[in-house]
Amino acid sequence: MPAVSKGDGMRGLAVFISDIRNCKSKEAEIKRINKELANIRSKFKGDKALDGYSKKKYVCKLLFIFLLGHDIDFGHMEAVNLLSSNKYTEKQIGYLFISVLVNSNSELIRLINNAIKNDLSSRNPTFMCLALHCIANVGSREMAEAFASEIPRILVAGDTMDSVKQSAALCLLRLYKTSPDLVLMGEWTSRVVHLLNDQHMGVVTAAISLITCLSQKNPDEFKTCVSLAVSRLSRIVSSASTDLQDYTYYFVPAPWLSCKLLRLLQCYPPPEDGAVKGRLVECLETILNKAQEPPKSKKVQHSNAKNAILFEAISLIIHYDSEPNLLVRACNQLGQFLQHRETNLRYLALESMCTLASSEFSHEAVKTHIETVINALKTERDVSVRQRAADLLYAMCDRSNSKQIVAEMLSYLETADYSIREEMVLKVAILAEKYAVDYSWYVDTILNLIRIAGDYVSEEVWYRVIQIVINRDDVQGYAAKTVFEALQAPACHENMVKVGGYILGEFGNLIAGDPRSNPLVQFNLLHSKFHLCSVPTRALLLSAYIKFINLFPETKATIQEVLRCDSQIRNSDVELQQRAVEYLKLSSIASTDVLATVLEEMPPFPERESSILAKLKKKKGPGAVSVAELEDGKRESGELNGGGERGQDAAAMAASNASTPSPSADLLGIRSSVPVSTTPASAGSLLVDVFSEAGPAAPSGAVNDDGFLRDLEQPTETSDPLLVEGSGDSE
Amino acid sequence: MTAITSLLVANHKRGFGSLWYMVEVRWLISSHGNTVQLFMMQFMLLFSRQGKLRLQKWYLPLSDKEKKKITRELVQTILARKPKMCSFLEWRDLKIVYKRYASLYFCCAIENQDNELITLEIIHRYVELLDKYFGSVCELDIIFNFEKAYFILDEFLLGGEAQETSKKNVLKAIEQADLLQEDAKDAETPRSVLEEIGLT
């Protein structure tokens, strides 16, 4: 039923809104608004006092204009005046205005707080609720100071009406979130916990949010809530659908309350009391059982509510991580959802399984679904679902399936959305390194990464492959050969040139015997890319050239010729010029012994934590990288050293890292270091730290900007009812 | 505890005992202990297919500029999605749950640990409440009675949390308020003719 306002009408407002809607252009709209603003201003300043109805109407108009997106700089006083009216609707509009247009004028704040105080002590439940709603909506520090001690009293008082209690609980929660120091629970704690047993389900629903938040900060004080929560949950779960009357939602008993109870339980470890624990396990099993039963209704609301409880229960099971039976059942249930026809359920199942994958009890069970997940990665139309599938593959990867998973992720990367490529590259790099039994496979994978998504291969990734190649004798020849072949591709990414330049510079001699990759061919190959590269790459190539002079004296003349030319020794870039001049001189005056010593092969890098993991963590936030991986990553890096004699002692390294844990997201506490420079190190001196801490990756935020907001055309059909009979099916 | 904390505890049980590891465990748990996990809705937006905002409820303090920016970007992102895509997406560091009812998009932003499906049903419950109150609600109702939409929302969700999930009780509270209004109406001062026809 369109347009007619219910209740008191405020006709003037309706006409005004109509006028705005009928404006044919933005300019016309602004003109109409300004006219109205002028009108209201004059009415407010006018000589005769406005009656309540008019004030209410004008304040409401101002609110409407503000919500359209225009700035309003007056009307606050009138809104505050409305608060002291005895008429409910006037109060209501006044409160709405000041909740939406929060003003920090201290005089206004004082008046507002006064009005709220009056309403709170009025003993009129409707007025009290209005006041509590306002505090919950604004939640400012001043309000907290004024009311933080009053509200708990209202909450637990015996004569408070249920609806007021509900509002009081959530109001207190809001104040606690913004000003925790001002909300002192102390004497109220046990009574608040006791609200879990209240007869009124609404009160329990509201109170439990408050308790959940408080118990996170003060777990010990609130721990009695656990057994109360378990018994409440158990009563709900085992109730018939008619028991809870209006709290049953599409044949599901109290879904919101159930979810909240399950969330509260996730704030605590599994209950120690055997009876309580038994009851809870029974509850969880019932929930899992119900998922297998035929649905009581075809409506999507029914299945959503039922599954909401199921997913929350699975979160709890994962959180406890101590009941293998439940974990495996949860995994199987999620496995069924992986192939459900509803996209939402597939999305959530993939997401939930990610966490399951890291539990030792269910890791194997998760792995059995690998084919389904790979299929999802290839065939899902929705990019967010594909991304969840990629995340799950990453989480379930271990030695048994690493080759398969890395191969799948690489092929996915070829067509992946640009916004997720960098993260994918990091993940593939981490997996390839962690599960590499055969390091030539690792080298192939990284080079493939560069080939497929070169732009998104960050420095950490290609530094890492070089570090590994340097440290492992067995893969050096393979690396040189592979890089040589890769460089022959007609269009190869600059990162490939960087890696190729460095590796050939160090290990080109290993393939120099073959006439197809003799020294001169190698040099020409590198030099053919020289002019296409950026300055840092060229600097690296120059270093490679001087290393060639040392490795292959027969190339000396050719290379010196290149170094000597004007574009090098008179290059406008200082670094390039310096290198060219110095290398040229070095090659002319140093004897072969000195040259050999200066340009000796790079010694193995010392063992350290992977900076790639740190970077991934920074990108995704704290939850992204499981510590099992970090731990493994650390152990793995120890295996990198061929002999390990040069690596620093792991414990000493750890101690020095641990002494500076930064409070920011950097889990590994890697100290920032000097950026890479490939100046030759003289024998015995400390290595320049190759790993620099990466700056924050450029945020992707790819928003489809296809001009979607069409111009101010006339509003199309907006009188379609939102709810259509039988529209319970998902779109 | 978050997933990572529980993982740490599990690993600890398994006896990983390197010095680095122990220090990291202690640090992580203590740092997590200081942050309260927020389970709550951050904001709810209702907008039309042309991107016109019909309702905006913010459950955390943000400047007007930030609100406008978020609105603009999020509306664009949602409108770009195709019909068969799932109702959830990750946006900035939040989860977005949205559903379209006729010409209106209902869009909620929740924290990462929040339950997506129950949020979908929060949206549905809100639409049901509007529907019952207005009688077969449509977008025009929300445009012309925007203040009522806010009042109904406040009776259902407060501070981003569900406070009353019984449809009957919420509607009862609103109807009581309307009754108060009716009483007050009788006692109103007479209005001018111009006001009656809405020209002031």
Coordinates of C-alpha atoms in Angstrom, one line a residue, chain A residues 282-731:
Chain A
E282 CA 24.6 -34.1 23.0
C283 CA 23.2 -30.8 21.9
L284 CA 25.8 -30.5 19.1
E285 CA 25.0 -34.0 18.0
T286 CA 21.3 -33.2 17.8
I287 CA 22.0 -30.2 15.7
L288 CA 24.2 -32.3 13.4
N289 CA 21.4 -34.9 13.2
K290 CA 18.8 -32.4 12.4
A291 CA 20.7 -31.4 9.4
Q292 CA 20.2 -34.8 7.9
E293 CA 16.5 -34.8 8.5
P294 CA 14.1 -33.8 5.7
P295 CA 13.2 -30.1 5.9
K296 CA 9.9 -29.1 7.5
S297 CA 9.4 -26.3 5.0
K298 CA 10.5 -25.6 1.4
K299 CA 11.1 -22.0 2.2
V300 CA 14.6 -20.7 2.1
Q301 CA 14.1 -18.9 5.4
H302 CA 13.6 -22.3 7.1
S303 CA 16.8 -23.7 5.6
N304 CA 18.8 -20.5 6.3
A305 CA 17.8 -20.5 9.9
K306 CA 18.5 -24.2 10.4
N307 CA 21.8 -23.9 8.6
A308 CA 22.8 -20.8 10.5
I309 CA 22.6 -22.8 13.7
L310 CA 24.4 -25.6 12.1
F311 CA 27.3 -23.5 10.9
E312 CA 27.6 -21.8 14.3
A313 CA 27.6 -25.2 15.9
I314 CA 30.4 -26.3 13.6
S315 CA 32.3 -23.2 14.5
L316 CA 32.0 -24.2 18.1
I317 CA 33.2 -27.7 17.3
I318 CA 36.2 -26.3 15.5
H319 CA 36.9 -23.9 18.3
Y320 CA 37.0 -26.8 20.9
D321 CA 39.1 -28.9 18.5
S322 CA 38.9 -31.8 21.0
E323 CA 36.1 -34.1 19.9
P324 CA 37.3 -36.1 16.9
N325 CA 33.9 -37.7 16.3
L326 CA 32.2 -34.3 16.1
L327 CA 34.9 -32.9 13.9
V328 CA 34.7 -35.6 11.4
R329 CA 30.9 -35.4 11.3
A330 CA 31.2 -31.7 10.8
C331 CA 33.6 -32.2 8.0
N332 CA 31.2 -34.7 6.3
Q333 CA 28.3 -32.3 6.7
L334 CA 30.3 -29.6 5.1
G335 CA 31.3 -32.0 2.4
Q336 CA 27.7 -32.5 1.5
F337 CA 27.2 -28.7 1.3
L338 CA 30.1 -28.4 -1.1
Q339 CA 27.8 -29.7 -3.8
H340 CA 24.6 -28.1 -2.7
R341 CA 22.6 -26.4 -5.4
E342 CA 22.5 -23.2 -3.3
T343 CA 25.6 -21.0 -3.9
N344 CA 25.4 -19.5 -0.4
L345 CA 25.8 -22.9 1.2
R346 CA 28.7 -23.8 -1.1
Y347 CA 30.4 -20.6 -0.2
L348 CA 30.0 -21.1 3.5
A349 CA 31.0 -24.7 3.4
L350 CA 34.2 -23.8 1.6
E351 CA 34.9 -21.1 4.2
S352 CA 34.2 -23.3 7.2
M353 CA 36.3 -26.2 5.8
C354 CA 39.3 -23.9 5.7
T355 CA 39.3 -23.8 9.4
L356 CA 38.7 -27.5 9.7
A357 CA 41.6 -28.2 7.5
S358 CA 44.1 -27.0 10.1
S359 CA 42.8 -29.3 12.9
E360 CA 44.7 -32.5 13.2
F361 CA 41.6 -34.5 13.8
S362 CA 39.9 -33.5 10.6
H363 CA 42.7 -32.6 8.3
E364 CA 42.6 -36.0 6.6
A365 CA 38.8 -35.9 6.3
V366 CA 39.0 -32.5 4.6
K367 CA 41.6 -33.8 2.1
T368 CA 39.1 -36.4 0.8
H369 CA 37.2 -33.6 -0.8
I370 CA 40.0 -32.3 -2.9
E371 CA 38.4 -33.2 -6.2
T372 CA 35.2 -31.4 -5.4
V373 CA 37.2 -28.3 -4.4
I374 CA 39.3 -28.4 -7.5
N375 CA 36.1 -28.7 -9.5
A376 CA 34.7 -25.7 -7.7
L377 CA 37.8 -23.7 -8.5
K378 CA 37.3 -24.4 -12.2
T379 CA 33.6 -24.2 -12.6
E380 CA 32.1 -21.8 -10.1
R381 CA 30.7 -18.7 -11.7
D382 CA 30.9 -16.4 -8.7
V383 CA 34.5 -15.2 -8.1
S384 CA 34.0 -15.0 -4.3
V385 CA 33.2 -18.7 -4.3
R386 CA 36.2 -19.5 -6.5
Q387 CA 38.4 -17.6 -4.1
R388 CA 37.1 -19.6 -1.1
A389 CA 38.0 -22.7 -3.1
A390 CA 41.5 -21.4 -3.6
D391 CA 41.8 -20.6 0.1
L392 CA 40.7 -24.1 1.0
L393 CA 43.1 -25.7 -1.4
Y394 CA 45.8 -23.7 0.2
A395 CA 44.7 -24.8 3.7
M396 CA 44.4 -28.5 2.9
C397 CA 47.8 -28.7 1.1
D398 CA 50.3 -31.1 2.5
R399 CA 53.0 -33.3 1.2
S400 CA 50.6 -35.8 -0.3
N401 CA 48.8 -33.5 -2.6
S402 CA 51.1 -30.5 -2.9
K403 CA 52.0 -31.1 -6.6
Q404 CA 48.5 -31.5 -7.6
I405 CA 47.3 -28.4 -5.7
V406 CA 50.1 -26.2 -6.9
A407 CA 49.4 -27.2 -10.5
E408 CA 45.7 -26.4 -10.0
M409 CA 46.4 -23.1 -8.5
L410 CA 48.8 -22.2 -11.3
S411 CA 46.2 -22.9 -13.9
Y412 CA 43.6 -21.0 -12.0
L413 CA 46.0 -18.1 -11.8
E414 CA 46.1 -17.8 -15.5
T415 CA 42.6 -16.6 -15.6
A416 CA 42.2 -15.2 -12.1
D417 CA 40.8 -11.8 -11.3
Y418 CA 43.5 -9.2 -11.0
S419 CA 42.5 -8.2 -7.5
I420 CA 43.4 -11.6 -6.1
R421 CA 46.5 -12.4 -8.1
E422 CA 49.1 -11.1 -5.7
E423 CA 47.7 -13.1 -2.9
M424 CA 47.5 -16.2 -5.1
V425 CA 51.1 -15.8 -6.1
L426 CA 52.3 -15.5 -2.5
K427 CA 50.3 -18.6 -1.6
V428 CA 51.7 -20.7 -4.5
A429 CA 55.2 -19.6 -3.6
I430 CA 54.8 -20.6 0.0
L431 CA 53.3 -24.0 -0.9
A432 CA 56.0 -24.7 -3.5
E433 CA 58.7 -24.0 -1.0
K434 CA 57.2 -25.8 1.9
Y435 CA 56.4 -29.0 0.2
A436 CA 59.3 -29.2 -2.2
V437 CA 60.9 -32.5 -2.0
D438 CA 62.5 -32.0 -5.3
Y439 CA 63.8 -28.4 -5.6
S440 CA 63.8 -28.4 -9.4
W441 CA 60.0 -28.6 -9.1
Y442 CA 60.2 -25.6 -6.9
V443 CA 62.3 -23.6 -9.4
D444 CA 59.9 -24.6 -12.2
T445 CA 56.9 -23.5 -10.1
I446 CA 58.4 -20.1 -9.3
L447 CA 59.4 -19.5 -12.9
N448 CA 56.0 -20.4 -14.0
L449 CA 54.6 -17.9 -11.6
I450 CA 56.7 -15.2 -13.1
R451 CA 55.6 -16.3 -16.6
I452 CA 51.9 -16.3 -15.7
A453 CA 51.6 -13.4 -13.4
G454 CA 54.9 -11.6 -13.5
D455 CA 53.4 -8.3 -12.5
Y456 CA 52.2 -9.7 -9.3
V457 CA 55.3 -11.5 -8.3
S458 CA 56.6 -9.4 -5.5
E459 CA 60.2 -9.1 -4.6
E460 CA 60.0 -11.5 -1.7
V461 CA 59.1 -14.3 -4.1
W462 CA 61.9 -13.9 -6.5
Y463 CA 64.5 -13.1 -3.8
R464 CA 63.4 -16.4 -2.2
V465 CA 64.0 -18.5 -5.3
I466 CA 67.4 -17.0 -5.7
Q467 CA 68.2 -17.6 -2.1
I468 CA 67.2 -21.2 -2.4
V469 CA 69.1 -21.8 -5.6
I470 CA 72.2 -20.3 -4.0
N471 CA 71.9 -22.4 -0.9
R472 CA 71.3 -25.7 -2.7
D473 CA 74.0 -27.0 -4.8
D474 CA 71.9 -29.7 -6.4
V475 CA 69.5 -27.4 -8.1
Q476 CA 71.9 -24.8 -9.4
G477 CA 72.6 -26.4 -12.7
Y478 CA 68.9 -27.1 -13.3
A479 CA 68.1 -23.5 -12.4
A480 CA 70.6 -22.1 -14.8
K481 CA 69.4 -24.3 -17.6
T482 CA 65.7 -23.5 -17.0
V483 CA 66.2 -19.8 -16.7
F484 CA 68.2 -19.8 -19.8
E485 CA 65.4 -21.5 -21.7
A486 CA 62.8 -19.2 -20.2
L487 CA 64.7 -16.1 -21.2
Q488 CA 64.5 -17.3 -24.8
A489 CA 60.8 -16.7 -24.9
P490 CA 60.1 -13.7 -27.2
A491 CA 58.2 -11.7 -24.5
C492 CA 59.5 -12.4 -21.1
H493 CA 58.6 -10.6 -18.0
E494 CA 61.1 -8.3 -16.4
N495 CA 61.1 -10.3 -13.2
M496 CA 62.3 -13.2 -15.3
V497 CA 65.2 -11.1 -16.5
K498 CA 66.1 -10.3 -13.0
V499 CA 66.1 -13.9 -11.9
G500 CA 67.8 -15.0 -15.0
G501 CA 70.5 -12.3 -14.8
Y502 CA 71.3 -13.2 -11.2
I503 CA 71.4 -16.9 -11.7
L504 CA 73.3 -16.9 -14.9
G505 CA 75.7 -14.5 -13.3
E506 CA 76.4 -16.9 -10.5
F507 CA 75.9 -20.3 -12.2
G508 CA 76.2 -19.7 -15.9
N509 CA 79.3 -21.7 -15.9
L510 CA 77.3 -24.8 -15.2
I511 CA 75.7 -24.7 -18.6
A512 CA 78.5 -23.0 -20.5
G513 CA 79.8 -26.3 -21.7
D514 CA 76.9 -26.9 -24.0
P515 CA 77.5 -24.9 -27.3
R516 CA 73.9 -23.8 -27.3
S517 CA 74.4 -22.0 -24.0
N518 CA 78.0 -21.0 -24.3
P519 CA 79.1 -17.8 -22.5
L520 CA 78.7 -15.5 -25.4
V521 CA 75.2 -16.8 -26.2
Q522 CA 74.3 -16.3 -22.5
F523 CA 75.6 -12.8 -22.6
N524 CA 73.9 -11.9 -25.8
L525 CA 70.6 -13.3 -24.5
L526 CA 70.8 -11.2 -21.4
H527 CA 71.9 -8.1 -23.2
S528 CA 69.1 -8.4 -25.7
K529 CA 66.7 -7.6 -22.9
F530 CA 68.9 -4.9 -21.4
H531 CA 67.3 -1.9 -23.1
L532 CA 63.7 -3.1 -22.3
C533 CA 64.3 -3.1 -18.6
S534 CA 64.0 -0.6 -15.8
V535 CA 66.9 0.9 -14.0
P536 CA 67.1 -1.6 -11.1
T537 CA 67.1 -4.5 -13.5
R538 CA 69.8 -3.0 -15.6
A539 CA 71.9 -2.5 -12.5
L540 CA 71.5 -6.1 -11.7
L541 CA 72.4 -7.1 -15.3
L542 CA 75.6 -5.0 -15.1
S543 CA 76.6 -6.9 -12.0
A544 CA 75.9 -10.1 -13.9
Y545 CA 78.2 -8.9 -16.7
I546 CA 81.1 -8.3 -14.4
K547 CA 80.6 -11.8 -13.0
F548 CA 80.7 -13.1 -16.6
I549 CA 84.1 -11.4 -17.1
N550 CA 85.3 -13.4 -14.1
L551 CA 83.7 -16.6 -15.1
F552 CA 84.4 -16.5 -18.8
P553 CA 87.5 -14.5 -19.6
E554 CA 86.8 -15.0 -23.3
T555 CA 83.9 -12.7 -23.1
K556 CA 85.9 -9.9 -21.5
A557 CA 86.5 -7.9 -24.6
T558 CA 82.9 -8.0 -25.7
I559 CA 81.6 -7.0 -22.3
Q560 CA 84.1 -4.3 -21.8
E561 CA 83.0 -2.9 -25.2
V562 CA 79.5 -2.7 -23.9
L563 CA 80.5 -1.2 -20.6
R564 CA 82.7 1.3 -22.3
C565 CA 80.0 2.8 -24.5
D566 CA 78.5 6.1 -23.8
S567 CA 75.1 4.9 -22.9
Q568 CA 76.6 3.1 -19.9
I569 CA 79.5 5.3 -18.6
R570 CA 77.6 8.4 -19.3
N571 CA 74.2 7.2 -18.3
S572 CA 72.0 9.7 -16.6
D573 CA 71.2 7.4 -13.8
V574 CA 73.9 7.6 -11.1
E575 CA 73.8 4.0 -10.0
L576 CA 74.1 2.7 -13.6
Q577 CA 76.9 5.1 -14.4
Q578 CA 78.8 4.2 -11.3
R579 CA 78.5 0.5 -11.8
A580 CA 79.5 0.7 -15.5
V581 CA 82.6 2.9 -14.7
E582 CA 83.7 0.8 -11.7
Y583 CA 83.1 -2.5 -13.3
L584 CA 85.0 -1.4 -16.4
K585 CA 87.9 -0.3 -14.3
L586 CA 87.8 -3.4 -12.2
S587 CA 87.9 -5.6 -15.2
S588 CA 90.9 -3.7 -16.6
I589 CA 93.2 -3.3 -13.6
A590 CA 92.4 -6.3 -11.4
S591 CA 94.5 -9.4 -11.9
T592 CA 92.6 -12.7 -12.4
D593 CA 93.2 -13.7 -8.8
V594 CA 91.8 -10.5 -7.4
L595 CA 88.9 -10.6 -9.8
A596 CA 88.1 -14.1 -8.8
T597 CA 88.2 -13.2 -5.1
V598 CA 86.0 -10.2 -5.5
L599 CA 83.5 -11.9 -7.6
E600 CA 83.5 -15.2 -5.8
E601 CA 80.3 -17.2 -5.8
M602 CA 77.8 -16.0 -3.3
P603 CA 77.9 -17.9 0.0
P604 CA 74.7 -19.5 1.2
F605 CA 72.3 -17.2 2.9
P606 CA 71.8 -17.7 6.6
E607 CA 68.7 -19.4 7.8
R608 CA 65.8 -17.1 8.5
E609 CA 62.0 -17.1 8.5
S610 CA 60.3 -16.6 5.2
S611 CA 59.4 -13.0 4.6
I612 CA 56.8 -14.3 2.1
L613 CA 54.7 -15.6 5.0
A614 CA 54.9 -12.3 6.7
K615 CA 53.8 -10.5 3.6
L616 CA 50.9 -12.8 3.1
K617 CA 49.9 -12.3 6.7
K618 CA 50.1 -8.5 6.3
K619 CA 47.8 -8.7 3.3
K620 CA 45.2 -10.9 4.8
G621 CA 45.3 -10.1 8.4
P622 CA 46.1 -12.2 11.4
G623 CA 44.0 -15.2 10.7
A624 CA 45.4 -16.0 7.3
V625 CA 48.4 -18.0 8.1
S626 CA 48.2 -20.9 10.5
V627 CA 51.0 -21.2 12.9
A628 CA 51.6 -24.8 11.9
E629 CA 52.7 -23.3 8.6
L630 CA 55.0 -20.8 10.3
E631 CA 56.5 -23.5 12.4
D632 CA 57.0 -25.7 9.4
G633 CA 58.3 -22.8 7.4
K634 CA 60.9 -22.2 10.0
R635 CA 62.0 -25.8 10.1
E636 CA 62.0 -25.9 6.4
S637 CA 64.3 -23.0 6.0
G638 CA 66.7 -24.8 8.2
E639 CA 66.9 -27.5 5.5
L640 CA 67.7 -25.0 2.9
N641 CA 71.3 -24.9 3.7
G642 CA 73.2 -27.6 2.0
G643 CA 75.5 -28.1 4.9
G644 CA 74.1 -25.6 7.3
E645 CA 77.5 -24.6 8.8
R646 CA 77.1 -21.0 8.0
G647 CA 73.5 -20.7 9.2
Q648 CA 73.2 -18.9 12.5
D649 CA 72.0 -20.9 15.4
A650 CA 68.2 -21.2 15.2
A651 CA 67.7 -20.5 18.8
A652 CA 69.9 -17.5 18.8
M653 CA 68.1 -16.2 15.8
A654 CA 64.7 -16.9 17.4
A655 CA 65.8 -15.1 20.6
S656 CA 66.9 -12.0 18.8
N657 CA 63.7 -12.0 16.7
A658 CA 61.5 -12.6 19.7
S659 CA 62.9 -9.8 21.7
T660 CA 61.2 -7.3 19.4
P661 CA 57.7 -8.5 18.7
S662 CA 55.9 -5.6 17.1
P663 CA 52.4 -5.1 18.3
S664 CA 51.4 -4.6 14.7
A665 CA 50.3 -7.4 12.5
D666 CA 53.8 -8.7 11.7
L667 CA 53.6 -12.1 13.2
L668 CA 57.2 -13.0 12.6
G669 CA 58.7 -9.8 13.9
I670 CA 61.1 -9.6 11.0
R671 CA 63.4 -6.7 11.4
S672 CA 63.5 -4.3 8.5
S673 CA 66.7 -4.4 6.6
V674 CA 68.7 -2.9 3.9
P675 CA 67.3 -3.3 0.4
V676 CA 69.1 -5.7 -1.9
S677 CA 72.3 -4.6 -3.6
T678 CA 74.3 -7.0 -5.5
T679 CA 77.6 -5.5 -4.9
P680 CA 80.2 -8.2 -4.6
A681 CA 81.0 -9.3 -1.1
S682 CA 84.5 -9.9 -0.2
A683 CA 85.2 -13.3 1.3
G684 CA 84.5 -13.6 5.0
S685 CA 82.4 -10.4 5.4
L686 CA 78.9 -10.5 6.6
L687 CA 76.3 -10.8 3.9
V688 CA 74.1 -7.9 3.2
D689 CA 70.7 -8.8 4.3
V690 CA 68.8 -9.6 1.2
F691 CA 65.3 -9.6 2.7
S692 CA 63.8 -6.2 3.2
E693 CA 60.5 -5.9 4.9
A694 CA 58.0 -5.2 2.2
G695 CA 55.9 -2.1 2.3
P696 CA 52.2 -2.6 2.3
A697 CA 51.1 -4.1 -0.9
A698 CA 49.0 -1.7 -3.1
P699 CA 45.4 -2.4 -2.2
S700 CA 43.5 -3.8 -5.1
G701 CA 39.8 -2.9 -4.5
A702 CA 38.8 -3.7 -8.0
V703 CA 35.3 -2.2 -8.2
N704 CA 33.4 -2.6 -11.3
D705 CA 32.9 0.9 -12.4
D706 CA 30.7 0.3 -15.4
G707 CA 28.8 3.6 -15.0
F708 CA 26.3 1.8 -12.9
L709 CA 24.7 4.8 -11.3
R710 CA 22.5 5.9 -14.1
D711 CA 21.7 9.6 -14.2
L712 CA 18.7 11.1 -12.5
E713 CA 16.2 9.3 -14.6
Q714 CA 12.6 9.3 -13.4
P715 CA 12.2 6.7 -10.7
T716 CA 10.9 3.5 -12.2
E717 CA 8.4 1.2 -10.6
T718 CA 8.9 1.5 -6.9
S719 CA 5.5 0.5 -5.8
D720 CA 6.2 -3.2 -6.2
P721 CA 5.6 -4.9 -2.9
L722 CA 8.9 -6.1 -1.3
L723 CA 7.4 -9.4 -0.1
V724 CA 5.6 -11.5 -2.6
E725 CA 3.7 -14.6 -1.6
G726 CA 5.7 -17.7 -2.1
S727 CA 8.9 -15.7 -2.7
G728 CA 10.7 -17.8 -0.1
D729 CA 12.7 -19.4 -2.8
S730 CA 16.2 -18.1 -3.4
E731 CA 16.7 -16.0 -6.4

